[in-house]
Tab-separated table of C-alpha atoms in Angstrom:
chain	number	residue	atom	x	y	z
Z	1	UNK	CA	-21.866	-9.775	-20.604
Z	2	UNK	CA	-23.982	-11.111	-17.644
Z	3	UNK	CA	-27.501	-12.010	-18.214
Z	4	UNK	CA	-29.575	-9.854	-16.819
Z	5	UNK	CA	-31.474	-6.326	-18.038
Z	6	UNK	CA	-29.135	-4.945	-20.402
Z	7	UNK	CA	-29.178	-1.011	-21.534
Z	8	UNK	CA	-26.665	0.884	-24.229
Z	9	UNK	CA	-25.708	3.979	-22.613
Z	10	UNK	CA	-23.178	5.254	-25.010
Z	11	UNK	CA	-22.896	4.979	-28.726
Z	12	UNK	CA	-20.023	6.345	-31.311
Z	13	UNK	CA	-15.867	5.030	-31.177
Z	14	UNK	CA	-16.362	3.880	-27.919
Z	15	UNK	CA	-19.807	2.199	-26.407
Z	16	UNK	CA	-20.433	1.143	-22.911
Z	17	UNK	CA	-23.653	-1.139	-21.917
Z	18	UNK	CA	-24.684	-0.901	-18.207
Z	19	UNK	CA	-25.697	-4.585	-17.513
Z	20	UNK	CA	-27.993	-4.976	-14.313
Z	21	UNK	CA	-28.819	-8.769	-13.054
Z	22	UNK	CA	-31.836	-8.867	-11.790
Z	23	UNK	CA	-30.316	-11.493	-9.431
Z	24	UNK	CA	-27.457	-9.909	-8.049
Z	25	UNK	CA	-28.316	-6.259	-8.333
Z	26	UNK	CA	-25.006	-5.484	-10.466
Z	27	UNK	CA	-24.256	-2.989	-12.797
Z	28	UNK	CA	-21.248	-3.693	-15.205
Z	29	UNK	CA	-19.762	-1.230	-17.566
Z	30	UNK	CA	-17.593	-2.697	-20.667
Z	31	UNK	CA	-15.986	-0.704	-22.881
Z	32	UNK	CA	-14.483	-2.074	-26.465
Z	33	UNK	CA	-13.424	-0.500	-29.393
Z	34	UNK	CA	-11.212	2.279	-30.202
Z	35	UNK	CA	-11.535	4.206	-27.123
Z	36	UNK	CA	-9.990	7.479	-27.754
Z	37	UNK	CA	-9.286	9.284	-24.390
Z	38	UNK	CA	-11.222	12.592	-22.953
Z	39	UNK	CA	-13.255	12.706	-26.593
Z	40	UNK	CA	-15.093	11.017	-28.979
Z	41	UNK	CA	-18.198	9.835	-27.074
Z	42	UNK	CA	-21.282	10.672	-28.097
Z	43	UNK	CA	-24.392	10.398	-25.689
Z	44	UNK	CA	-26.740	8.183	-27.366
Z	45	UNK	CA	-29.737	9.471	-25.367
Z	46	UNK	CA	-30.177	11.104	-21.880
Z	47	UNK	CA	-29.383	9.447	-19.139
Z	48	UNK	CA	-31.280	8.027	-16.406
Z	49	UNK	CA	-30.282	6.980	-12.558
Z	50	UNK	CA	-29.942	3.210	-12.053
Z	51	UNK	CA	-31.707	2.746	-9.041
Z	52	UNK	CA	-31.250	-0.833	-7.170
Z	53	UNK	CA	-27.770	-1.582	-8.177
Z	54	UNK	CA	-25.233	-2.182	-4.907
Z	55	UNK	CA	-22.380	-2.871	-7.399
Z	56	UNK	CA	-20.539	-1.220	-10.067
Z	57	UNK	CA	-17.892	-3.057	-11.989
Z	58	UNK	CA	-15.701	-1.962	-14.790
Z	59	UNK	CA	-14.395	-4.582	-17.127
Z	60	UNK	CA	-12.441	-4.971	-20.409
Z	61	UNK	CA	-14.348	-6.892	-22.978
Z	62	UNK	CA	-12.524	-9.750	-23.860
Z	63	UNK	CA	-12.126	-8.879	-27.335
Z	64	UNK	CA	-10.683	-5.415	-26.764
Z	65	UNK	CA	-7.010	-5.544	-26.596
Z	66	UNK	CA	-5.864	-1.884	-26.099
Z	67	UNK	CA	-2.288	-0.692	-27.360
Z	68	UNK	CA	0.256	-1.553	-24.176
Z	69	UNK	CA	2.476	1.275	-24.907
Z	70	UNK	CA	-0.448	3.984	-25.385
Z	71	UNK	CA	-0.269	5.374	-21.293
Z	72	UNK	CA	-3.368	7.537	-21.563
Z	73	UNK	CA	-6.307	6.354	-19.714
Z	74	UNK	CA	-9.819	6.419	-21.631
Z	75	UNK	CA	-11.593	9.489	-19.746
Z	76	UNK	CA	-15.228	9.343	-21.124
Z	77	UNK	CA	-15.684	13.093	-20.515
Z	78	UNK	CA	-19.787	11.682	-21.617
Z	79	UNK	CA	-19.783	10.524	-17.673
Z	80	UNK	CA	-20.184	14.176	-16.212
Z	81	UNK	CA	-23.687	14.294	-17.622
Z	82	UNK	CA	-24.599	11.491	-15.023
Z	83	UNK	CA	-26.718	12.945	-12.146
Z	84	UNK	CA	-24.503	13.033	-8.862
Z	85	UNK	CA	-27.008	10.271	-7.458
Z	86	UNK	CA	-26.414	8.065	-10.433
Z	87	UNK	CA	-26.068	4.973	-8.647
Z	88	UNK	CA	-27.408	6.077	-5.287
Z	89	UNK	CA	-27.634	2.405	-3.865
Z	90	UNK	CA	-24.398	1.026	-5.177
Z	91	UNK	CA	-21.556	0.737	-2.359
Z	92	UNK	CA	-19.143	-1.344	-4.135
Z	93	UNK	CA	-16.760	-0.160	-6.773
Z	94	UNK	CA	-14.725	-2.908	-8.519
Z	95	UNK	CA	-12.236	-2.079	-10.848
Z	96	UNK	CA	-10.783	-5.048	-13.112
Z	97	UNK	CA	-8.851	-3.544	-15.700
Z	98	UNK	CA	-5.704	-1.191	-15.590
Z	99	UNK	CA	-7.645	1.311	-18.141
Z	100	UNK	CA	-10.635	2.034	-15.761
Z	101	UNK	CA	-8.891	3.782	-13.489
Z	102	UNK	CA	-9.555	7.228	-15.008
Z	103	UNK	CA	-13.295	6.037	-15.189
Z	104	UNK	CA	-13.370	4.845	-11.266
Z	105	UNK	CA	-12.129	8.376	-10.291
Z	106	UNK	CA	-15.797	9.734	-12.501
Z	107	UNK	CA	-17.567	6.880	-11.277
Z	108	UNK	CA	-17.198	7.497	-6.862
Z	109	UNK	CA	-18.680	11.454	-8.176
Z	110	UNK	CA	-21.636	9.392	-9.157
Z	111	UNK	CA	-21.990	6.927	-6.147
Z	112	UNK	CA	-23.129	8.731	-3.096
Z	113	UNK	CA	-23.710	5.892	-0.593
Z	114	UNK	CA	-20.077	4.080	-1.609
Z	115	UNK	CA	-18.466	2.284	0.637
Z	116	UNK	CA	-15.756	0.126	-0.614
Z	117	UNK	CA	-13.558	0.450	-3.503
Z	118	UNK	CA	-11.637	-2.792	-4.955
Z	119	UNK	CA	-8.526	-1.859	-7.022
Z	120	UNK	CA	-7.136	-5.075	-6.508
Z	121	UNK	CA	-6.860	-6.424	-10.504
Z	122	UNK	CA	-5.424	-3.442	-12.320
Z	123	UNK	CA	-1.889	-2.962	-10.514
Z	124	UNK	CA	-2.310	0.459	-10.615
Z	125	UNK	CA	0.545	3.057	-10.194
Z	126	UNK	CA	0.500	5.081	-6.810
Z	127	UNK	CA	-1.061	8.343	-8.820
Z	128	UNK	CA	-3.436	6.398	-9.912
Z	129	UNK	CA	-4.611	4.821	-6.656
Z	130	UNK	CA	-4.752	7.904	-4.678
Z	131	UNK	CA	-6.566	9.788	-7.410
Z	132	UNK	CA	-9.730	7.103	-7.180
Z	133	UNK	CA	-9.113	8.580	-3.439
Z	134	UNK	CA	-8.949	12.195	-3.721
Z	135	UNK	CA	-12.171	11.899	-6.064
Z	136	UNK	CA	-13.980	10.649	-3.306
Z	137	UNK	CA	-13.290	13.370	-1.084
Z	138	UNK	CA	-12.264	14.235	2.382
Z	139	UNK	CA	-15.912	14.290	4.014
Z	140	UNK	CA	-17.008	11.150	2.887
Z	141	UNK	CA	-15.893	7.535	4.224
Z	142	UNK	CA	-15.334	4.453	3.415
Z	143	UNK	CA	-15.461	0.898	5.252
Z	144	UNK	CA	-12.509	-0.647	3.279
Z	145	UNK	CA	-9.997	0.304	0.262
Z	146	UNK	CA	-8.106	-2.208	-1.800
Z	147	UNK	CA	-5.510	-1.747	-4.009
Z	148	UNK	CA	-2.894	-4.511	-4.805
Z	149	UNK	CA	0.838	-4.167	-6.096
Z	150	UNK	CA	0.964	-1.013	-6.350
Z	151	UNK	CA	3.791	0.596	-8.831
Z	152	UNK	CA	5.516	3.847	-8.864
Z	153	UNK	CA	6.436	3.799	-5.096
Z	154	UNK	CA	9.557	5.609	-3.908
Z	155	UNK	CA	12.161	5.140	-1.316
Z	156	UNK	CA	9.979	7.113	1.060
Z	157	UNK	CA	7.024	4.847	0.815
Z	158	UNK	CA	3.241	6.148	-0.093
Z	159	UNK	CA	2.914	9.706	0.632
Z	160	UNK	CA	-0.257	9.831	1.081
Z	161	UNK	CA	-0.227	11.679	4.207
Z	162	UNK	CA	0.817	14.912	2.819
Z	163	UNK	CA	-2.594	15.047	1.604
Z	164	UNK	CA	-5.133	13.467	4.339
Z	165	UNK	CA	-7.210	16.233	4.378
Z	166	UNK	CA	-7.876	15.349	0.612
Z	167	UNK	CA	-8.567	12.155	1.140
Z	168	UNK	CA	-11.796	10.211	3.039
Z	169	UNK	CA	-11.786	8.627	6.295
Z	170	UNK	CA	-11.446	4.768	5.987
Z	171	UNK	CA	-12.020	2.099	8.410
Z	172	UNK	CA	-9.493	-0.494	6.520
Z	173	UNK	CA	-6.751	-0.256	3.830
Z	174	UNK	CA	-5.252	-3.176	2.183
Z	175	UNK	CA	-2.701	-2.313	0.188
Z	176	UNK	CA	-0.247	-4.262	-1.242
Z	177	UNK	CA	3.051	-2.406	-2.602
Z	178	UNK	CA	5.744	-3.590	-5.552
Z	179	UNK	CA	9.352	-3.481	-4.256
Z	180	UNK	CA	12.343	-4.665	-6.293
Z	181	UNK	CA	13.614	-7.971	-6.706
Z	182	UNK	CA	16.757	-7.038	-5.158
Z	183	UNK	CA	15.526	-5.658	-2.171
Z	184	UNK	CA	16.913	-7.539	1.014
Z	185	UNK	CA	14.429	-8.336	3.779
Z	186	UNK	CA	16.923	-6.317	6.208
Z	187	UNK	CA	16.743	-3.701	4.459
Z	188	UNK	CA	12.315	-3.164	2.794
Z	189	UNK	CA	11.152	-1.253	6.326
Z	190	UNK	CA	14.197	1.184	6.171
Z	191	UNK	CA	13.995	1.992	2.398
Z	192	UNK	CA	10.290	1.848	1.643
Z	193	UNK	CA	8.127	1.957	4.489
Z	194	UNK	CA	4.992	0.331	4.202
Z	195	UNK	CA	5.746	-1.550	1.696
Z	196	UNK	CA	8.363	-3.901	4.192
Z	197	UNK	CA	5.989	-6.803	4.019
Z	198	UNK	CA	8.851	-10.180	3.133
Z	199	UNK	CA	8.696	-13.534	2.351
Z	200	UNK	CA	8.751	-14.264	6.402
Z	201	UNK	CA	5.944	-11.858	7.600
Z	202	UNK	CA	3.279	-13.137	5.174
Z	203	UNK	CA	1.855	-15.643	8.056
Z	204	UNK	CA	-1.312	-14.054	9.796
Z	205	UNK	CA	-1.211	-13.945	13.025
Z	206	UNK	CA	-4.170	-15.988	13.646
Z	207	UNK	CA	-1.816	-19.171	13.975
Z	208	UNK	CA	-1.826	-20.341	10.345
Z	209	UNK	CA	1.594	-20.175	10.309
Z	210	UNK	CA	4.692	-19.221	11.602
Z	211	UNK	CA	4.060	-15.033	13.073
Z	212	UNK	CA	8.083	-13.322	12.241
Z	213	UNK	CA	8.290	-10.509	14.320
Z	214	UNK	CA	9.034	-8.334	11.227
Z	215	UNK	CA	8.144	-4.851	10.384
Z	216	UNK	CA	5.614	-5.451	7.716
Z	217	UNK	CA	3.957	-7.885	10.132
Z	218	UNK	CA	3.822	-5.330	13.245
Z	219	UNK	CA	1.913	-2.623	10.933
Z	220	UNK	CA	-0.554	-5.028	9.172
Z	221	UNK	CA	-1.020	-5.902	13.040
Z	222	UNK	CA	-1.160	-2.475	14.300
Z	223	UNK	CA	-3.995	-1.494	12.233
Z	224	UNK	CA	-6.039	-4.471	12.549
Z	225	UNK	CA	-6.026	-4.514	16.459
Z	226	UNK	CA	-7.360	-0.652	15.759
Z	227	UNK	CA	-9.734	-2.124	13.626
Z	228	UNK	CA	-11.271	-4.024	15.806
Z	229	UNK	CA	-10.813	-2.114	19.126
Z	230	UNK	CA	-12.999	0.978	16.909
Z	231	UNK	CA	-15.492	-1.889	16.092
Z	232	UNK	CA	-16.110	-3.102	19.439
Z	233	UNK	CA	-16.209	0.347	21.165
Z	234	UNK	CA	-19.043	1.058	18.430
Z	235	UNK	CA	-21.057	-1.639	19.478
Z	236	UNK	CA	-20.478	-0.658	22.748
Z	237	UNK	CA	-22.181	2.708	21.624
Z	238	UNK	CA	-18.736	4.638	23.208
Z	239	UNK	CA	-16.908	6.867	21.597
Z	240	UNK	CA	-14.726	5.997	18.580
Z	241	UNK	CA	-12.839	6.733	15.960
Z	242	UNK	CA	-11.315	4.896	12.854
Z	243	UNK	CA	-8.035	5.474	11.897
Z	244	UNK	CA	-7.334	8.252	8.738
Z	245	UNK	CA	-4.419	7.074	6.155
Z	246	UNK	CA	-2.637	10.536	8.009
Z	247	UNK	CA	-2.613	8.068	11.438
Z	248	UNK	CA	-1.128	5.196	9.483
Z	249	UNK	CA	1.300	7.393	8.020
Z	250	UNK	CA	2.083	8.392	11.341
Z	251	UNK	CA	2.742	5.702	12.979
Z	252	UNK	CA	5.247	3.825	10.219
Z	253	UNK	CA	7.336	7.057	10.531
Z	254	UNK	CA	7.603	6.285	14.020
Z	255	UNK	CA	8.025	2.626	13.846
Z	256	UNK	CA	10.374	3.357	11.301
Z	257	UNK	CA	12.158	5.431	13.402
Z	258	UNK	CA	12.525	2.900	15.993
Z	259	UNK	CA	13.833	0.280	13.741
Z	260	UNK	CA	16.314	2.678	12.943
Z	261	UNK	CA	17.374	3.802	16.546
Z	262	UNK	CA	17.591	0.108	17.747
Z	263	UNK	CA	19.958	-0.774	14.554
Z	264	UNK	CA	22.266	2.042	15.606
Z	265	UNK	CA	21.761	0.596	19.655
Z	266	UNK	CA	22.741	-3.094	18.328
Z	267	UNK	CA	25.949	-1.525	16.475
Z	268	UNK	CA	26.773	0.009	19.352
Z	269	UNK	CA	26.768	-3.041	21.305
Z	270	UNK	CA	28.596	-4.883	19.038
Z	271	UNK	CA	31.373	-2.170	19.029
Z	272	UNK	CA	31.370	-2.217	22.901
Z	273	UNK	CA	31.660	-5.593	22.474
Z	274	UNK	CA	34.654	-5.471	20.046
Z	275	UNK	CA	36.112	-3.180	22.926
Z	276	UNK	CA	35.699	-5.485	25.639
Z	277	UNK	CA	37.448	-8.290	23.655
Z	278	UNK	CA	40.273	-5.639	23.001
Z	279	UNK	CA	40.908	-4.857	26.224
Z	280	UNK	CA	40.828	-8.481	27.215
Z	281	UNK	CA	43.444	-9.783	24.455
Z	282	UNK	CA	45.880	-6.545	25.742
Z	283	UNK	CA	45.693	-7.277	28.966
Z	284	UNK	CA	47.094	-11.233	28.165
Z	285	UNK	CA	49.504	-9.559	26.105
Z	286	UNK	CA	50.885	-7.906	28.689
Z	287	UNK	CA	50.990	-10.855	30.794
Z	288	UNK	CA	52.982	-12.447	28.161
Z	289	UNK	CA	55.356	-9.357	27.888
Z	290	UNK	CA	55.718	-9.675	31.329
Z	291	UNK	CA	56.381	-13.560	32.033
Z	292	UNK	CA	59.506	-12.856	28.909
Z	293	UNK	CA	60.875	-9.734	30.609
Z	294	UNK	CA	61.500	-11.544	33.665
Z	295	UNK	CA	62.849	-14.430	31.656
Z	296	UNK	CA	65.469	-12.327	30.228
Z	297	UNK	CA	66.614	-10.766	33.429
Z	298	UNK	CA	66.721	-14.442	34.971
Z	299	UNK	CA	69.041	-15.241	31.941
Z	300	UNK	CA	71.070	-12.280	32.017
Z	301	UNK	CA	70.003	-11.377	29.003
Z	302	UNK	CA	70.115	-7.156	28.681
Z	303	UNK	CA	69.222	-4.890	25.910
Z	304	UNK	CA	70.775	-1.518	25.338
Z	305	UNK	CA	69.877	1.145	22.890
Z	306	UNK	CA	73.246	0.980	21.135
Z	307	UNK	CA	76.015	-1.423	19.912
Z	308	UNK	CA	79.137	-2.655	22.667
Z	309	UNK	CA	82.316	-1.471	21.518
């Protein structure tokens, strides 16, 4: 634990201590033991609302090592008697551990004034990402979501437009999706969408290296240009608007959709191509056929459609 004001909020098979540096107005939860999932927690005493904390951070203590194969996430069903405005001032939520994910999803019920929400250490699955989402609701918003290497993705890429209006409005996403090993770089935008970003498109395209005009490269570069054209339009004190994961969503399908048409364009060419050449190499052949016809007749040479007696 951090130094700083420290305070046991839960007692029994599982305990969690809210830790609160006077420094760096954190709050960290830690969980150890044998955390048995949706029961088991007792409430050591009531509750009170942390007031001054910006962060909240949940973290494995590094003694607890939790059984890899057991799936369920711990679900203190203790955290609904938090008061909505629990941590009223926090606007971070950091997540670094793959079994606080369940937890993050009671936590954003509990942080009105949130703001940003860092899943970058647990690799959660796609379920699990979206769900911290859908907690937070589709009136509030958020300045920036972060989830890294993201599992469980399909063919079709995230789906998470089929449920914008569940989800809140957010200025910026970074989101970082696992493909498989196998997967050529011809062939990530086709198959899974956003998650097209290669071994060539990782350069910025600030100049720090070499910008490939690849898929994964033209949407990371799509939505930051939006980014910043909502940003300076708000300064401006014009109209804006930032762009919903729905508008995202949109616009890969029709990127997509490009890539797709302009494949079947450049196979088209080529088989024009292909033609061209035919036509080319038949037309020399009958050059040639002709040049050795009138060799023959020169020669005397005739050919008739059956034996002479």
């Amino acid at each position: 634990m951090r130094e700083g004001i420290q305070t046991s909020l839960f007692r029994g098979p599982c305990w969690f201590q809210g830790n609160r540096p006077t420094s760096s107005h954190e709050v960290a939860l830690e969980f150890t033991g044998n955390v048995l999932p949706r029961h088991g927690f007792v409430c050591h005493r009531a509750l009170e609302t942390v007031e001054g904390a910006t962060t909240v951070e949940v973290v494995d203590q590094d003694d607890w090592e939790p059984d890899p194969d057991d799936a369920e996430q711990p679900d203190p069903l203790v955290f609904e008697h938090l008061p909505p405005n629990a941590f009223s001032a926090a606007t971070l939520l950091w997540i670094h551990t793959i079994n606080g994910l369940a937890i993050a999803r009671r936590l954003v019920t509990k942080m009105p004034a949130v703001k940003r929400i860092d899943l970058s250490q647990p690799y959660p699955t796609e379920e699990d990402a979206v769900g911290v989402l859908q907690a937070v609701g589709g009136e509030r918003e958020l300045e920036r979501f972060e989830a890294k290497w993201v599992k469980g993705v399909g063919e079709g890429g995230l789906t998470w437009g089929d449920i914008a209006d569940q989800l809140p409005t957010i200025s910026k996403v970074d989101v970082t999706v696992e493909v498989p090993d196998d997967l050529g770089d011809g062939d990530a935008a086709g198959e899974f969408g956003i998650a097209c970003v290669t071994e060539g498109s990782r350069s910025s395209p600030s100049g720090r290296g070499p910008a490939t005009p690849s898929s994964g490269w033209a949407i990371a570069l799509f939505h930051e240009r939006v980014y910043v054209m909502s940003q300076e339009l708000m300064r401006a004190a014009k109209m804006y608007n930032h762009v919903t994961p729905r508008d995202i969503l949109v616009f890969i399908k029709h990127f997509l959709g490009l890539v797709r048409e302009k494949r079947e364009l450049t196979k088209f060419k080529d088989t024009e191509e292909q033609v061209d050449e035919m036509l080319v190499w038949l037309a020399e052949k009958d050059k040639d056929l002709a040049v050795l016809a009138a060799k023959k007749r020169r020669t005397g040479v005739f050919l008739f459609p059956f034996p002479l007696a």
